[in-house]
PDB file of N, CA and C in Angstrom:
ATOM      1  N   UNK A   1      63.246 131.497  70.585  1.00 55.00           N
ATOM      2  CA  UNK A   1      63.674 132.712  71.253  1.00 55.00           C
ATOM      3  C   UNK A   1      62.675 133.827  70.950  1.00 55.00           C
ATOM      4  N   UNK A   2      62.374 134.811  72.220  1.00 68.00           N
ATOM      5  CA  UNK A   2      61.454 135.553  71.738  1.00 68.00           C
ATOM      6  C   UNK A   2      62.135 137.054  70.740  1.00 68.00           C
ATOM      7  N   UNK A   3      61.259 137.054  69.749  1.00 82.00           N
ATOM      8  CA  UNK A   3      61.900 138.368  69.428  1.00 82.00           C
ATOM      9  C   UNK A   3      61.484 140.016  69.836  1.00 82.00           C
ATOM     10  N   UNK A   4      62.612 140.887  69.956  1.00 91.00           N
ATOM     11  CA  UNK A   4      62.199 142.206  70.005  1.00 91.00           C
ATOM     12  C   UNK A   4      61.260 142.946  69.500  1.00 91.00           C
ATOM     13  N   UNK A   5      60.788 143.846  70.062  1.00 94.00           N
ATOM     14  CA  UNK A   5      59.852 144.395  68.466  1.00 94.00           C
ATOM     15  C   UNK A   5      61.001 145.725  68.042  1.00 94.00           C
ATOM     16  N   UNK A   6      61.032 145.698  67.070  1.00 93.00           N
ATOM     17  CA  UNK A   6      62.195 146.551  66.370  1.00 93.00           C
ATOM     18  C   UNK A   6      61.974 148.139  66.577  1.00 93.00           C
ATOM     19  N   UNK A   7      60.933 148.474  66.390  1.00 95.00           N
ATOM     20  CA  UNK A   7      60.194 149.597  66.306  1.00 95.00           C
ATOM     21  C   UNK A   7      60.595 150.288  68.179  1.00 95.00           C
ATOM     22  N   UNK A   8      60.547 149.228  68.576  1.00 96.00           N
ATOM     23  CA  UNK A   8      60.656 150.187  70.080  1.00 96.00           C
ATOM     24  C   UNK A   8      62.120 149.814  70.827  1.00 96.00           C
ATOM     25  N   UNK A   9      62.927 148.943  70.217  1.00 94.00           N
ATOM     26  CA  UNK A   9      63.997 148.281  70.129  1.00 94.00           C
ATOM     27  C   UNK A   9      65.110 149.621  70.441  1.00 94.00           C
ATOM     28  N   UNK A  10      64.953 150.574  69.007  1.00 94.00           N
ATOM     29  CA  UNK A  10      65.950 151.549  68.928  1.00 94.00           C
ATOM     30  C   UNK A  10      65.724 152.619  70.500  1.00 94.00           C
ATOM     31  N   UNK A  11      66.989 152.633  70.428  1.00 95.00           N
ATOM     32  CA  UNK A  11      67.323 153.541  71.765  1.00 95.00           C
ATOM     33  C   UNK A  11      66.202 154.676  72.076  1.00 95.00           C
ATOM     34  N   UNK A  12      66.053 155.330  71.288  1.00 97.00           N
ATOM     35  CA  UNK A  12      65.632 156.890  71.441  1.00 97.00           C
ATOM     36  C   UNK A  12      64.383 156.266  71.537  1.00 97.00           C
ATOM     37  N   UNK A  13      63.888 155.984  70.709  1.00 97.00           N
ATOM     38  CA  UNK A  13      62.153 155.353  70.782  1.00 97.00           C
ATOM     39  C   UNK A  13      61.751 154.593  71.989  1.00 97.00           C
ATOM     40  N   UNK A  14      62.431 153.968  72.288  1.00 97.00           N
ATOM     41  CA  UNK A  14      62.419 152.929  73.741  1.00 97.00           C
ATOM     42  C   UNK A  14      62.757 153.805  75.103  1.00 97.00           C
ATOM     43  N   UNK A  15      63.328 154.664  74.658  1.00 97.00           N
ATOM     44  CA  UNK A  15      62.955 155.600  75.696  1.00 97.00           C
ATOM     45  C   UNK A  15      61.847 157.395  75.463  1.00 97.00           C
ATOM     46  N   UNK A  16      61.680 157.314  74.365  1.00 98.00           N
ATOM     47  CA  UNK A  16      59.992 157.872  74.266  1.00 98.00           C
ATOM     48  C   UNK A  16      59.128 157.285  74.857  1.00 98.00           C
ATOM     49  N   UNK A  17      58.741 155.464  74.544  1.00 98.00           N
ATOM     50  CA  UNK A  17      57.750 154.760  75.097  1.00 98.00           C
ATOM     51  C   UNK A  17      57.939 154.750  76.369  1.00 98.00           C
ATOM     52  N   UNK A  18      58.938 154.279  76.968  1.00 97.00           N
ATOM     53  CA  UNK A  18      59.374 154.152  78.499  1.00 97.00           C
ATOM     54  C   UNK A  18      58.549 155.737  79.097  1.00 97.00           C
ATOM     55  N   UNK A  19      59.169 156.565  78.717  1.00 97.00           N
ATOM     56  CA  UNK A  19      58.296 157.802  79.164  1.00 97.00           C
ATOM     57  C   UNK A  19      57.049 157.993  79.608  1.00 97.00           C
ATOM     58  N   UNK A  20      56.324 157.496  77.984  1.00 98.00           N
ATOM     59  CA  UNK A  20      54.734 157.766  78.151  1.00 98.00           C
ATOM     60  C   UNK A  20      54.304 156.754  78.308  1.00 98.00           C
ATOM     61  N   UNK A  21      55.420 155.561  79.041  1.00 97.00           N
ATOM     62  CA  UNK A  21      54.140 154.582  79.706  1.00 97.00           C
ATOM     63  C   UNK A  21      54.381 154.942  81.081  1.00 97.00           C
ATOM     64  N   UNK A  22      54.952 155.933  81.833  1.00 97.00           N
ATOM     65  CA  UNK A  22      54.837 156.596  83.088  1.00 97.00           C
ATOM     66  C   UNK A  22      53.548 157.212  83.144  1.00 97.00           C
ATOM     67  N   UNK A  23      52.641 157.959  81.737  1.00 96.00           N
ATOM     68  CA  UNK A  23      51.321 158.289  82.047  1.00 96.00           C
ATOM     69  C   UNK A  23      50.450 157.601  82.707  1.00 96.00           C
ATOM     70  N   UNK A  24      49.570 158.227  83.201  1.00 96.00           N
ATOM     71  CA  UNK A  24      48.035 157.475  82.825  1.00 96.00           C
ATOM     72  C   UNK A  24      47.316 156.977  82.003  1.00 96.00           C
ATOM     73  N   UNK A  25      46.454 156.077  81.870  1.00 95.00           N
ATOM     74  CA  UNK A  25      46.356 156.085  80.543  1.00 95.00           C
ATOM     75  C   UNK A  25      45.246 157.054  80.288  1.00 95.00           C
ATOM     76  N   UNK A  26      45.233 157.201  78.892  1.00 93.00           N
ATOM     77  CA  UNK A  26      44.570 158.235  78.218  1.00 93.00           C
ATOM     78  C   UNK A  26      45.381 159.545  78.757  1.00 93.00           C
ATOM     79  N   UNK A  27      46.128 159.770  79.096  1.00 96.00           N
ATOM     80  CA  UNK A  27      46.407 160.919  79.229  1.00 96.00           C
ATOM     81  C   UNK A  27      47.519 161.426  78.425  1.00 96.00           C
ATOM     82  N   UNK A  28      48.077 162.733  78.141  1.00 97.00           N
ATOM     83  CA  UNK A  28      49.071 163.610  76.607  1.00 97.00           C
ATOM     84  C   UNK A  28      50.245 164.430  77.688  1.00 97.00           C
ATOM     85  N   UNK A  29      51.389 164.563  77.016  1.00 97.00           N
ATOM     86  CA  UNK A  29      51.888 165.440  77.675  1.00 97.00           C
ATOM     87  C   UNK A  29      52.429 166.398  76.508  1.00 97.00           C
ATOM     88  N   UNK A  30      52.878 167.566  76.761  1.00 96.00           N
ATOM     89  CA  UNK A  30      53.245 168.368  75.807  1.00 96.00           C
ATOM     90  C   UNK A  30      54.476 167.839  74.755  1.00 96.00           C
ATOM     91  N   UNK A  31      54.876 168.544  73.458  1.00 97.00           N
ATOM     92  CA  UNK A  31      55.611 167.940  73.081  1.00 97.00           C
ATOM     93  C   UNK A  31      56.882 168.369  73.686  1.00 97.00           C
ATOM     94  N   UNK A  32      56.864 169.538  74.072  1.00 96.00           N
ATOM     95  CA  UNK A  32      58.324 170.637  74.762  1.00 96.00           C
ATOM     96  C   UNK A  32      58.752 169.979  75.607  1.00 96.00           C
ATOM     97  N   UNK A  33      57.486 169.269  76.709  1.00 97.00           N
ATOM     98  CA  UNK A  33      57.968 169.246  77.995  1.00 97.00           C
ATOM     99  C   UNK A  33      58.330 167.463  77.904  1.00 97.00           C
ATOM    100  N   UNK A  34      58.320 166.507  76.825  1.00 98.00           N
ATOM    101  CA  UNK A  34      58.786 165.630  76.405  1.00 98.00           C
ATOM    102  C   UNK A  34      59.801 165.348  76.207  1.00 98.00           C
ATOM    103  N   UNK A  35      60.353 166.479  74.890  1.00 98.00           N
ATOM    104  CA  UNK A  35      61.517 166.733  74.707  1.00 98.00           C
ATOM    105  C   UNK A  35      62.591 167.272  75.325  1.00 98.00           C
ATOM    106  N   UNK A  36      62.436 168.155  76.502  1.00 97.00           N
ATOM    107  CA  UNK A  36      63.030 168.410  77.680  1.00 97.00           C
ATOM    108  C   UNK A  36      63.126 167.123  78.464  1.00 97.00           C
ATOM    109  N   UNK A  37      62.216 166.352  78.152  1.00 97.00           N
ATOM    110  CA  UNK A  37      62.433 165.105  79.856  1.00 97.00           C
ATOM    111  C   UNK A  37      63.713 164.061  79.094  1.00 97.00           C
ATOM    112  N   UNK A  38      63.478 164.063  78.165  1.00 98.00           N
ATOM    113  CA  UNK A  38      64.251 163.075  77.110  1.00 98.00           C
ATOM    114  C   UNK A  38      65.940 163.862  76.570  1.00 98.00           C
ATOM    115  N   UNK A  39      65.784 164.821  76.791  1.00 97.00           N
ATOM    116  CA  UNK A  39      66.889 165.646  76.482  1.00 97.00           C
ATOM    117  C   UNK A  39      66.994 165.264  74.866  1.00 97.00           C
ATOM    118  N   UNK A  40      65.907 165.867  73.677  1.00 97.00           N
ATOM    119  CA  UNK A  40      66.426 165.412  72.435  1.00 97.00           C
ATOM    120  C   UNK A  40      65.907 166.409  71.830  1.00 97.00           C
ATOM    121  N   UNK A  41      66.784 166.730  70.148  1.00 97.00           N
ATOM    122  CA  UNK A  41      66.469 167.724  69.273  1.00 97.00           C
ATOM    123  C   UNK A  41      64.501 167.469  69.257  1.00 97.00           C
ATOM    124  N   UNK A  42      64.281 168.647  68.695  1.00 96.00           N
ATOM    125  CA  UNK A  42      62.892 169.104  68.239  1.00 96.00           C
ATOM    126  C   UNK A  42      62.775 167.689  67.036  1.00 96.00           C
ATOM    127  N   UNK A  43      63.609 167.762  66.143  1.00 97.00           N
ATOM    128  CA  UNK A  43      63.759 167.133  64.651  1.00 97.00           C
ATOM    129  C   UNK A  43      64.328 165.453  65.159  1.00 97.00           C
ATOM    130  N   UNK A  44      64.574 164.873  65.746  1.00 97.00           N
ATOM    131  CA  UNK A  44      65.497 163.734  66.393  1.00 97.00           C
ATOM    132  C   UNK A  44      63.740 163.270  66.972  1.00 97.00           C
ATOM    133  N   UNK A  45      63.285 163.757  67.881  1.00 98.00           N
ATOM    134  CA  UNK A  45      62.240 163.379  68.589  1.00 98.00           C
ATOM    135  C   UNK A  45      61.077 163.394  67.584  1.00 98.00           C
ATOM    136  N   UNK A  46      60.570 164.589  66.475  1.00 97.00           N
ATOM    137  CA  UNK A  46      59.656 164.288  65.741  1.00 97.00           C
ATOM    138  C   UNK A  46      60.171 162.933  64.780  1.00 97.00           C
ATOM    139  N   UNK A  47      61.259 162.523  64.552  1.00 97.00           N
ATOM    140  CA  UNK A  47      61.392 161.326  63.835  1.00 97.00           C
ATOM    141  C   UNK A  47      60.901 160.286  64.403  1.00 97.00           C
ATOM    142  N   UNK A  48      61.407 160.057  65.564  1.00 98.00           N
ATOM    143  CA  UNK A  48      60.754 158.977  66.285  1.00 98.00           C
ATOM    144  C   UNK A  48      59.877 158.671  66.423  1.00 98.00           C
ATOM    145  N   UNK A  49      59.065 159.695  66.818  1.00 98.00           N
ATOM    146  CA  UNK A  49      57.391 159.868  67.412  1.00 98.00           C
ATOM    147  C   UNK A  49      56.613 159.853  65.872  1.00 98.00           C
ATOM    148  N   UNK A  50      57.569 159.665  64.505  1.00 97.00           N
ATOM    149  CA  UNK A  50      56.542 159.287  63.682  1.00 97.00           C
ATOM    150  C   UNK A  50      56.607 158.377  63.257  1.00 97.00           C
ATOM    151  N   UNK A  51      57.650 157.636  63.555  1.00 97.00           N
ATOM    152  CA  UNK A  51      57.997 155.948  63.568  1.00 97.00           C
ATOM    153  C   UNK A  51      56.834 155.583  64.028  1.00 97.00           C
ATOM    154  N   UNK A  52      56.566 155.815  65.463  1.00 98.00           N
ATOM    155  CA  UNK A  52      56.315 155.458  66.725  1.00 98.00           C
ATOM    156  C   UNK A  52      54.375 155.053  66.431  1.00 98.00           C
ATOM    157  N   UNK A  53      54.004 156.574  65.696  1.00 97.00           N
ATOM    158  CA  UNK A  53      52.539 157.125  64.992  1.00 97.00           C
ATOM    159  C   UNK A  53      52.475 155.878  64.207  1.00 97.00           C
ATOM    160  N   UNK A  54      53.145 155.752  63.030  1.00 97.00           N
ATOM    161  CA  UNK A  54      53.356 155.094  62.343  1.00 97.00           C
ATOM    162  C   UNK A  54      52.769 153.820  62.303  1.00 97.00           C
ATOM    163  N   UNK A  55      53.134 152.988  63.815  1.00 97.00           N
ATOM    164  CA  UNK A  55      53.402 151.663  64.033  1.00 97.00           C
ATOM    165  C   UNK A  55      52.080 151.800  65.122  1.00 97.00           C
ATOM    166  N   UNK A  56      51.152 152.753  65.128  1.00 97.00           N
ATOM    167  CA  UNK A  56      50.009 152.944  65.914  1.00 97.00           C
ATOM    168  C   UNK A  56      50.892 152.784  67.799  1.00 97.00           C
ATOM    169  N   UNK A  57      51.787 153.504  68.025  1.00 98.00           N
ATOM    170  CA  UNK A  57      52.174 152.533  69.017  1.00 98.00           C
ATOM    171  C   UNK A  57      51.649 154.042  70.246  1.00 98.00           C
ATOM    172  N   UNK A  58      51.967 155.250  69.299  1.00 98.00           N
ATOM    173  CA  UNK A  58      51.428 156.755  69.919  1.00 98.00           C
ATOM    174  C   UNK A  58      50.496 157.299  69.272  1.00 98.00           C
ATOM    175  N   UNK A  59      49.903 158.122  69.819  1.00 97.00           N
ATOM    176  CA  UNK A  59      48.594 159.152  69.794  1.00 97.00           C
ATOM    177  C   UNK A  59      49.147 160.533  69.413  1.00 97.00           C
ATOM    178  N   UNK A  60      49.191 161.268  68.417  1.00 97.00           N
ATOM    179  CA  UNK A  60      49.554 162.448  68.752  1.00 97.00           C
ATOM    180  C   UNK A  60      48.674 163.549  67.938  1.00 97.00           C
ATOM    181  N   UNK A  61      47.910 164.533  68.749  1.00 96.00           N
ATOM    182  CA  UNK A  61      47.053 165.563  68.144  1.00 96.00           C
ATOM    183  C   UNK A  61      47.798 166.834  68.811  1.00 96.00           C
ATOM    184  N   UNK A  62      47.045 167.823  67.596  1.00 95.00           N
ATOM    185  CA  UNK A  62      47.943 169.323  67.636  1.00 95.00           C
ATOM    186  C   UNK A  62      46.109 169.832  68.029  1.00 95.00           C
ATOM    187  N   UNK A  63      46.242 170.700  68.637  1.00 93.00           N
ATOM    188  CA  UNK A  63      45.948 171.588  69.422  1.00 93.00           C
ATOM    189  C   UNK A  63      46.118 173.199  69.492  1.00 93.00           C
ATOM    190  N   UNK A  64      45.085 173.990  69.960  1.00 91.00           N
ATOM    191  CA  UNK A  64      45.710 175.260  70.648  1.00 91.00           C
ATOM    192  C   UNK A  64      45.459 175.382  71.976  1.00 91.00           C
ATOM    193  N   UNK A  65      46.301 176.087  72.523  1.00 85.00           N
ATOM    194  CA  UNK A  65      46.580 176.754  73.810  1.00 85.00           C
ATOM    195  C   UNK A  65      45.874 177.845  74.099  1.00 85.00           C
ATOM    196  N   UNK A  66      45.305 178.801  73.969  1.00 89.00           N
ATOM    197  CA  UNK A  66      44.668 180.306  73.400  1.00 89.00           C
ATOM    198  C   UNK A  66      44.756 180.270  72.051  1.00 89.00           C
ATOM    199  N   UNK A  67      45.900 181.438  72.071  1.00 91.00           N
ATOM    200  CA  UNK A  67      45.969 181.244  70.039  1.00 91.00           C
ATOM    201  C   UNK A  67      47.323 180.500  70.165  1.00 91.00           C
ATOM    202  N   UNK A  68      48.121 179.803  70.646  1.00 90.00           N
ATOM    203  CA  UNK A  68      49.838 179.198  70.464  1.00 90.00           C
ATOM    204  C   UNK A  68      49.162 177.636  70.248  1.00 90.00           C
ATOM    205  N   UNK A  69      49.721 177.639  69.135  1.00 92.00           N
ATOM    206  CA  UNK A  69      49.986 175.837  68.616  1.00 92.00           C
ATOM    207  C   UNK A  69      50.133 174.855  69.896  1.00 92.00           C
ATOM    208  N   UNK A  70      49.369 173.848  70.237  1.00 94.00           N
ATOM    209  CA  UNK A  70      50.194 172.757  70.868  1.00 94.00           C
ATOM    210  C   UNK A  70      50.311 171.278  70.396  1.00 94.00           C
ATOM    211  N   UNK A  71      50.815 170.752  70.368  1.00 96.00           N
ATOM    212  CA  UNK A  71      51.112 169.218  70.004  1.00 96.00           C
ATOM    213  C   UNK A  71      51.307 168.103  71.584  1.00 96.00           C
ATOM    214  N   UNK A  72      50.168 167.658  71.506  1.00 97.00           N
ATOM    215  CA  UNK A  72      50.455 166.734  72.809  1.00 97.00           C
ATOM    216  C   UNK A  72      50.524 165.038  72.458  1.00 97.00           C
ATOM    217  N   UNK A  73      51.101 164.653  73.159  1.00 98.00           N
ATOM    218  CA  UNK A  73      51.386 162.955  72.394  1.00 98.00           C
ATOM    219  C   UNK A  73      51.366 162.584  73.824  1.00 98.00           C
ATOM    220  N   UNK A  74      50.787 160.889  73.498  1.00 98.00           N
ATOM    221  CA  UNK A  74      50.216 159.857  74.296  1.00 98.00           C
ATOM    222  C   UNK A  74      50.519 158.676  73.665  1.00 98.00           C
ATOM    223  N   UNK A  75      50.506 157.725  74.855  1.00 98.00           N
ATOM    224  CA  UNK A  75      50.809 156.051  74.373  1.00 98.00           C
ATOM    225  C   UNK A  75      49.826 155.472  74.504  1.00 98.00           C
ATOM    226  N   UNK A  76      49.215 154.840  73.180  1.00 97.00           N
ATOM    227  CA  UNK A  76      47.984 154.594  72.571  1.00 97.00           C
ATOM    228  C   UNK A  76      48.085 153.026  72.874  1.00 97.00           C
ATOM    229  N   UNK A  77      46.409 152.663  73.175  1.00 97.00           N
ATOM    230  CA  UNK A  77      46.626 151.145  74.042  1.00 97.00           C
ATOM    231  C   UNK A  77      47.433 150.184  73.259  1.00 97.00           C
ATOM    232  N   UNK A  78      47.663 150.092  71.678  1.00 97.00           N
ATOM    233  CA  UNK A  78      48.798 149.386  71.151  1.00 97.00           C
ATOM    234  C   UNK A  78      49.778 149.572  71.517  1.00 97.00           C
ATOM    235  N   UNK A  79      50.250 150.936  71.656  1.00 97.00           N
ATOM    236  CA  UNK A  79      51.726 151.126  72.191  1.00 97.00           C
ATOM    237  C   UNK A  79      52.051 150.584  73.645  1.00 97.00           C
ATOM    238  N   UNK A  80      50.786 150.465  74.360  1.00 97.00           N
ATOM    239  CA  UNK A  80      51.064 150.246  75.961  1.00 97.00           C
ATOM    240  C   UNK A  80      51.037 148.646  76.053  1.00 97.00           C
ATOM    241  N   UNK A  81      50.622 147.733  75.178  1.00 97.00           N
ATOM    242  CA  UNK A  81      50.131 146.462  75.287  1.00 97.00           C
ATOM    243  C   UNK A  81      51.286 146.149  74.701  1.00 97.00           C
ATOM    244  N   UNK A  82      52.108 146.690  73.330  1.00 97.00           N
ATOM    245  CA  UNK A  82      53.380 146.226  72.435  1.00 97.00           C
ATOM    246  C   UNK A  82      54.608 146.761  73.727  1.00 97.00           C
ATOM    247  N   UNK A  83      54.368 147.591  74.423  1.00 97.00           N
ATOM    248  CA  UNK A  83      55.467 147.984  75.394  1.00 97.00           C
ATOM    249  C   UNK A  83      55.270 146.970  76.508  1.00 97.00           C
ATOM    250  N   UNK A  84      54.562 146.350  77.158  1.00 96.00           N
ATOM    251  CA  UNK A  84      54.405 145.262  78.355  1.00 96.00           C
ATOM    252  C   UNK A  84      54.959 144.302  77.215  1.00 96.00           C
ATOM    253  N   UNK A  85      54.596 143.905  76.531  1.00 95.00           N
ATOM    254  CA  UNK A  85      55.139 142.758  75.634  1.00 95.00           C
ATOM    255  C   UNK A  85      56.794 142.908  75.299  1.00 95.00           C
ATOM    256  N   UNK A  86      57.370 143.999  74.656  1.00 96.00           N
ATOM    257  CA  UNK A  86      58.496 144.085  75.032  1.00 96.00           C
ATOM    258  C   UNK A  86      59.375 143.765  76.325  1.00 96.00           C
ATOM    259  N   UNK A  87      58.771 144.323  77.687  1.00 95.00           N
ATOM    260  CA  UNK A  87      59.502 144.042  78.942  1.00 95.00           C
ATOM    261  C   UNK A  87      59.018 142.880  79.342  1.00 95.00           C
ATOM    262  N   UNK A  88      58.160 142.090  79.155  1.00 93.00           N
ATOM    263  CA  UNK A  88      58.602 140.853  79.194  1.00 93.00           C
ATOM    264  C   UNK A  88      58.993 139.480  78.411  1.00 93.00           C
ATOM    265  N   UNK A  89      59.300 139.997  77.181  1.00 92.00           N
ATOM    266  CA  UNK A  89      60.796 139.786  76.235  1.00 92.00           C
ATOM    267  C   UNK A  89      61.981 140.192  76.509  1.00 92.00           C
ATOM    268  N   UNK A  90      61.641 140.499  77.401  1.00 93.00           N
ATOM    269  CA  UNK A  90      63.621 141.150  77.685  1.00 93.00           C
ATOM    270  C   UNK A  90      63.878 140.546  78.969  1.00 93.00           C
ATOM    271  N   UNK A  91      62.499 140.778  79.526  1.00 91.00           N
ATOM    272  CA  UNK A  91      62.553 139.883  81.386  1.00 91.00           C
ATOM    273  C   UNK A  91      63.019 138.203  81.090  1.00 91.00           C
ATOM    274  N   UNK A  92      62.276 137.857  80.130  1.00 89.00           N
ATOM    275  CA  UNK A  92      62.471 136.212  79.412  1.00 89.00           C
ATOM    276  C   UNK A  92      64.142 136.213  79.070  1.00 89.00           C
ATOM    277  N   UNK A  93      64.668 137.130  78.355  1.00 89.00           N
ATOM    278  CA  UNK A  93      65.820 137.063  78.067  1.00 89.00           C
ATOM    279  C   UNK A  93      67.151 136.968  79.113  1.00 89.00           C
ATOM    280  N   UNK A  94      67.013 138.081  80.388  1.00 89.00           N
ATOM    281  CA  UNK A  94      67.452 138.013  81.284  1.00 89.00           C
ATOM    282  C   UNK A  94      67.498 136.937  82.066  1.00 89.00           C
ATOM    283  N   UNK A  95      66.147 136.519  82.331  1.00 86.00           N
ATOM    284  CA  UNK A  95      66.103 135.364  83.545  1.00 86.00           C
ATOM    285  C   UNK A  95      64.750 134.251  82.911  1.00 86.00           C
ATOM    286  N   UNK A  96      65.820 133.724  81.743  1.00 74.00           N
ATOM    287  CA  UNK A  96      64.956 132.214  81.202  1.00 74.00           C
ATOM    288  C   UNK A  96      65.053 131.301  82.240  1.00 74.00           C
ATOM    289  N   UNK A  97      63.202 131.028  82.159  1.00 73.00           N
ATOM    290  CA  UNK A  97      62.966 129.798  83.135  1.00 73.00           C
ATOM    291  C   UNK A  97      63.741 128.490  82.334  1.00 73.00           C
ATOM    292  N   UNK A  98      64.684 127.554  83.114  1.00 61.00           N
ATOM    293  CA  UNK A  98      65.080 126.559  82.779  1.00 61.00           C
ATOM    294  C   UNK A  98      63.963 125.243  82.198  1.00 61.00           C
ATOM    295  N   UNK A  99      64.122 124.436  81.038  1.00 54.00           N
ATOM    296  CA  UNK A  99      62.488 123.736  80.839  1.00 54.00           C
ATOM    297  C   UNK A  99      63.514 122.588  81.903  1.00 54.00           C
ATOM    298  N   UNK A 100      61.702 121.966  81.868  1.00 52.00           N
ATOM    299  CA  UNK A 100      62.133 120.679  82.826  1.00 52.00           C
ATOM    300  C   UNK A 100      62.237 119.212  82.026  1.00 52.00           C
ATOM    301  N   UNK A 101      63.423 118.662  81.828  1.00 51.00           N
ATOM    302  CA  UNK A 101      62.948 117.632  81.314  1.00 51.00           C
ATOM    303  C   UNK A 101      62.732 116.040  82.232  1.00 51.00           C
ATOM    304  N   UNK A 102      62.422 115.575  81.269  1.00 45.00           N
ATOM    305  CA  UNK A 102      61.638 114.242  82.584  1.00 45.00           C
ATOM    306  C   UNK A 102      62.332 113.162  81.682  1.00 45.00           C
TER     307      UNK A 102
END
């Protein structure tokens, strides 16, 4: 049986990744406008996203704007290659090809 990867398994995180594999690649989105798309605390979402760092699965550099702080995060080609690998561990799970026996 194939297994999950745990790390992107949990709810909130699996839908961080789900997010920023809607990017382009190489491309960041803010952290505000993240946390707005996701509807999650400031503190709830930095946990994740350092799981996430953690497990090389995101990109995340701080920045300025003029002089205002920014923090932009991206799904780093591990995270995008461990996220296709997830959905089709779950596609396998849903709709296992039957083996053939002879």
């Amino acid at each position: 049986m194939t297994e999950l990867d745990p790390v992107i398994h949990a709810q909130a995180r699996l839908r961080v990744i789900a997010s920023l594999s809607a990017l382009n690649v190489g491309d960041k989105i803010a952290f505000p406008r993240l946390q707005e798309l996701l509807a999650m605390t400031a503190g709830n979402l930095s946990v994740h996203l350092r799981k996430l760092e953690d497990a090389g699965y995101v990109e995340i550099s701080k920045t300025h704007r003029g002089r205002t702080p920014a923090t932009l995060v991206g799904l780093s080609r591990r995270g995008r290659l461990a996220f296709e690998e997830y959905t089709e561990a779950i596609r396998a799970l849903l709709d296992p090809t039957p083996s053939k026996e002879q």
